[in-house]
Coordinates of C-alpha atoms in Angstrom, one line a residue:
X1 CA 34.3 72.1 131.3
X2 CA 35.0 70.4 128.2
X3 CA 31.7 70.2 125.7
X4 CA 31.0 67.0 124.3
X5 CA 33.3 66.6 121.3
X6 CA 36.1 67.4 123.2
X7 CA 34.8 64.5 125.9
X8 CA 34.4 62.2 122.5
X9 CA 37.5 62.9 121.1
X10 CA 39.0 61.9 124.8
X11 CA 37.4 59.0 124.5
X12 CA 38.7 58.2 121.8
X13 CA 42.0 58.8 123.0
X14 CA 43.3 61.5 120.6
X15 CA 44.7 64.7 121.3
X16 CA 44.4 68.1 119.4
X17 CA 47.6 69.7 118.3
X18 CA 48.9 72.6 119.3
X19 CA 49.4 76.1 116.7
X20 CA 51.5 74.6 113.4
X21 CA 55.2 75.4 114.2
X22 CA 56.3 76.7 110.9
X23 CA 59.6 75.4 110.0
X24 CA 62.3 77.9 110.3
X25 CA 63.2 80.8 107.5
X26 CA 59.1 80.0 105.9
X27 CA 57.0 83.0 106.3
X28 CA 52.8 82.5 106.1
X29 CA 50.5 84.7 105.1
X30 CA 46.9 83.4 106.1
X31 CA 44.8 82.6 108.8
X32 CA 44.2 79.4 109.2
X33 CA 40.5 79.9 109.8
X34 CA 38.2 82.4 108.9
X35 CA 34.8 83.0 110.8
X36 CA 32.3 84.6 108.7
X37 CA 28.8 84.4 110.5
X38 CA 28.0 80.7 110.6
X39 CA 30.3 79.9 108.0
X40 CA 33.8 78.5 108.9
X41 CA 36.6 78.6 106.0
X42 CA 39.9 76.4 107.0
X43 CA 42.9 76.8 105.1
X44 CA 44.7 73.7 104.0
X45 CA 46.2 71.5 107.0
X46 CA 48.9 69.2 106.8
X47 CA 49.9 66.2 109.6
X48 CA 51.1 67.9 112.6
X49 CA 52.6 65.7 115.7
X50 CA 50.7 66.6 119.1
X51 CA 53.2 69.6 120.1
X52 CA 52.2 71.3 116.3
X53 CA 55.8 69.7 114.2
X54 CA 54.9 68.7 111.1
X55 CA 54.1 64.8 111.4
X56 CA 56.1 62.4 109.5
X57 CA 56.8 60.5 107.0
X58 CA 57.2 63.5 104.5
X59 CA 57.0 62.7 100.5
X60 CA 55.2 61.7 97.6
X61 CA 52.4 58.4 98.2
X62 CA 52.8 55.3 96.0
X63 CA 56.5 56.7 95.2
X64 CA 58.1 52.6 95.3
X65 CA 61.8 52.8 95.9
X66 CA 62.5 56.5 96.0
X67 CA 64.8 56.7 98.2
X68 CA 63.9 58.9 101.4
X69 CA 60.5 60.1 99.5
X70 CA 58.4 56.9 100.0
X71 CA 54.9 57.3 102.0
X72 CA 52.7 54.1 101.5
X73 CA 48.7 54.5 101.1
X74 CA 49.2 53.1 104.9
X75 CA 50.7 56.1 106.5
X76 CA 49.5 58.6 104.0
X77 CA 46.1 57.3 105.8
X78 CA 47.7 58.1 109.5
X79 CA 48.8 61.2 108.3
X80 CA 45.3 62.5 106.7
X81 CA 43.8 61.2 110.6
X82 CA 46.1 63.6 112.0
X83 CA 45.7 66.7 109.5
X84 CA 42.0 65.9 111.0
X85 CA 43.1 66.2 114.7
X86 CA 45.3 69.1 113.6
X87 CA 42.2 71.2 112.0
X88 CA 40.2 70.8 114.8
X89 CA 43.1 71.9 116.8
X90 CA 42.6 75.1 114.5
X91 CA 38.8 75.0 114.8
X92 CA 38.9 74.9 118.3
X93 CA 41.0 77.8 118.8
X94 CA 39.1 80.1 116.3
X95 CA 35.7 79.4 117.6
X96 CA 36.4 78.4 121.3
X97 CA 33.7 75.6 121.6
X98 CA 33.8 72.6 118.6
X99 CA 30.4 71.5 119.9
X100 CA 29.4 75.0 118.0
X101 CA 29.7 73.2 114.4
X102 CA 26.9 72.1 113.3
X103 CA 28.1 70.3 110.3
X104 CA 31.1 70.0 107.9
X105 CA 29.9 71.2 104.7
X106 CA 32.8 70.7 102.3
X107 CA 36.3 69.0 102.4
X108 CA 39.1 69.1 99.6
X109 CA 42.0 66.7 100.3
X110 CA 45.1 66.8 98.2
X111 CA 47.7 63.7 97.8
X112 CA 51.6 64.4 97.1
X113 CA 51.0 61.9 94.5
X114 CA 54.1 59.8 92.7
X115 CA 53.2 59.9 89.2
X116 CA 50.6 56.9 88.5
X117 CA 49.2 57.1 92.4
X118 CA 45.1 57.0 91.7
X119 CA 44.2 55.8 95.3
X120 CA 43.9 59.4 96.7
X121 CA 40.0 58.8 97.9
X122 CA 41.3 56.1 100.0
X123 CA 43.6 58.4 101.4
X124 CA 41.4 61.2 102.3
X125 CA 39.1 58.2 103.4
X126 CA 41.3 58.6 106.6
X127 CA 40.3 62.3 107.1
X128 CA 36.4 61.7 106.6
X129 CA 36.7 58.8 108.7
X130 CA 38.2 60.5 111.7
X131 CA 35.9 63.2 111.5
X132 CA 33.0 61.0 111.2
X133 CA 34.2 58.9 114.0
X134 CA 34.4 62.3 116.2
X135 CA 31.2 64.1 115.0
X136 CA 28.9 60.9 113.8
X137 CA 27.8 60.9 110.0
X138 CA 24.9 63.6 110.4
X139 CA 27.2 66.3 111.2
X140 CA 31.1 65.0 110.2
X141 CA 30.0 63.7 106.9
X142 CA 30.5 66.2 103.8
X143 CA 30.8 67.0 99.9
X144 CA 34.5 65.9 99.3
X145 CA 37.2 65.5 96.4
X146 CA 40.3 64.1 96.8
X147 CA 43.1 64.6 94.0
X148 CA 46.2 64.4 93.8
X149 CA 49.5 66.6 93.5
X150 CA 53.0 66.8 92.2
X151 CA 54.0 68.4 95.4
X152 CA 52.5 69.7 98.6
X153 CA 54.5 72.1 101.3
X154 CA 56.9 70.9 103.5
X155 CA 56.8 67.6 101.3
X156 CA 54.1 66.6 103.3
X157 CA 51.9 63.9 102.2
X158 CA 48.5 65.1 102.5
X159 CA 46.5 68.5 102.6
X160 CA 43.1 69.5 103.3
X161 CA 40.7 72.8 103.2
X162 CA 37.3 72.3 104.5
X163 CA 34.3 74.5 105.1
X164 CA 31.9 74.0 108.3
X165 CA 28.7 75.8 109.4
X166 CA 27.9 76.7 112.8
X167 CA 24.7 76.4 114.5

């Protein structure tokens, strides 16, 4: 039986991604959480698509009129919703239950940035938001920066660690 976040994020109409599927010849070292008494560490998550692809559009945010590069503040948003979905995807699988997290204690999001971009917190603004909209401020609300990047893996648009405690 699910618990209730899983119920919430149903209700919401969202699904949790799947394992990332690394793109072919890239080899990673990591896990992509780390469970150390109550204390959850997540490696950085990009945008994955529901069957764990890496979501598109790929590039740099705020790049006008590169050609093939081009991510508006728009989509960069979607994408930084869906590195949410994906890390709970993560979470989920690590820890078994997500109504086990008792709050999210720190998130860093990074912004494949053209050079000039500054609206990175709006960006990440679509992680917190997602989370917030899953968990309720108490518990999905944390300490946050959002910078930006020359360059992120994959060319993806957005990345972000966080750090949760359990009950």
């Amino acid at each position: 039986m699910a618990g209730r976040i899983e119920e919430r994020i149903g209700e919401l109409g969202l699904v949790l991604p799947g394992p990332l599927k690394v793109p072919a010849g890239v080899k990673v070292a990591l896990v992509p959480v780390r469970v150390l008494g109550r204390r959850v560490l997540v490696s950085g998550h990009g945008p994955q698509e529901a069957d764990g692809s890496v979501a598109r559009p790929l590039g740099q945010v705020g790049a006008d009129g590169q050609v093939g590069a081009e991510v508006t503040v728009e989509q960069a948003v979607e994408a930084a919703r869906k590195v949410a979905l994906a890390m709970l995807g993560s979470i989920r699988r690590a820890i078994g239950d997500l109504d086990r997290i008792d709050c999210w204690a720190r998130v860093f999001g990074m912004v494949n940035s053209a050079p000039g971009f500054t609206g990175q917190t709006a960006v990440i603004n679509g992680f917190s938001e997602q989370v917030v909209e899953i968990f309720g401020e108490e518990r999905g609300l944390a300490t946050r920066s959002a910078v930006g990047m020359a360059a992120l893996p994959f060319g993806i648009p957005v990345e972000v660690e966080a750090e949760l405690q359990l009950k």
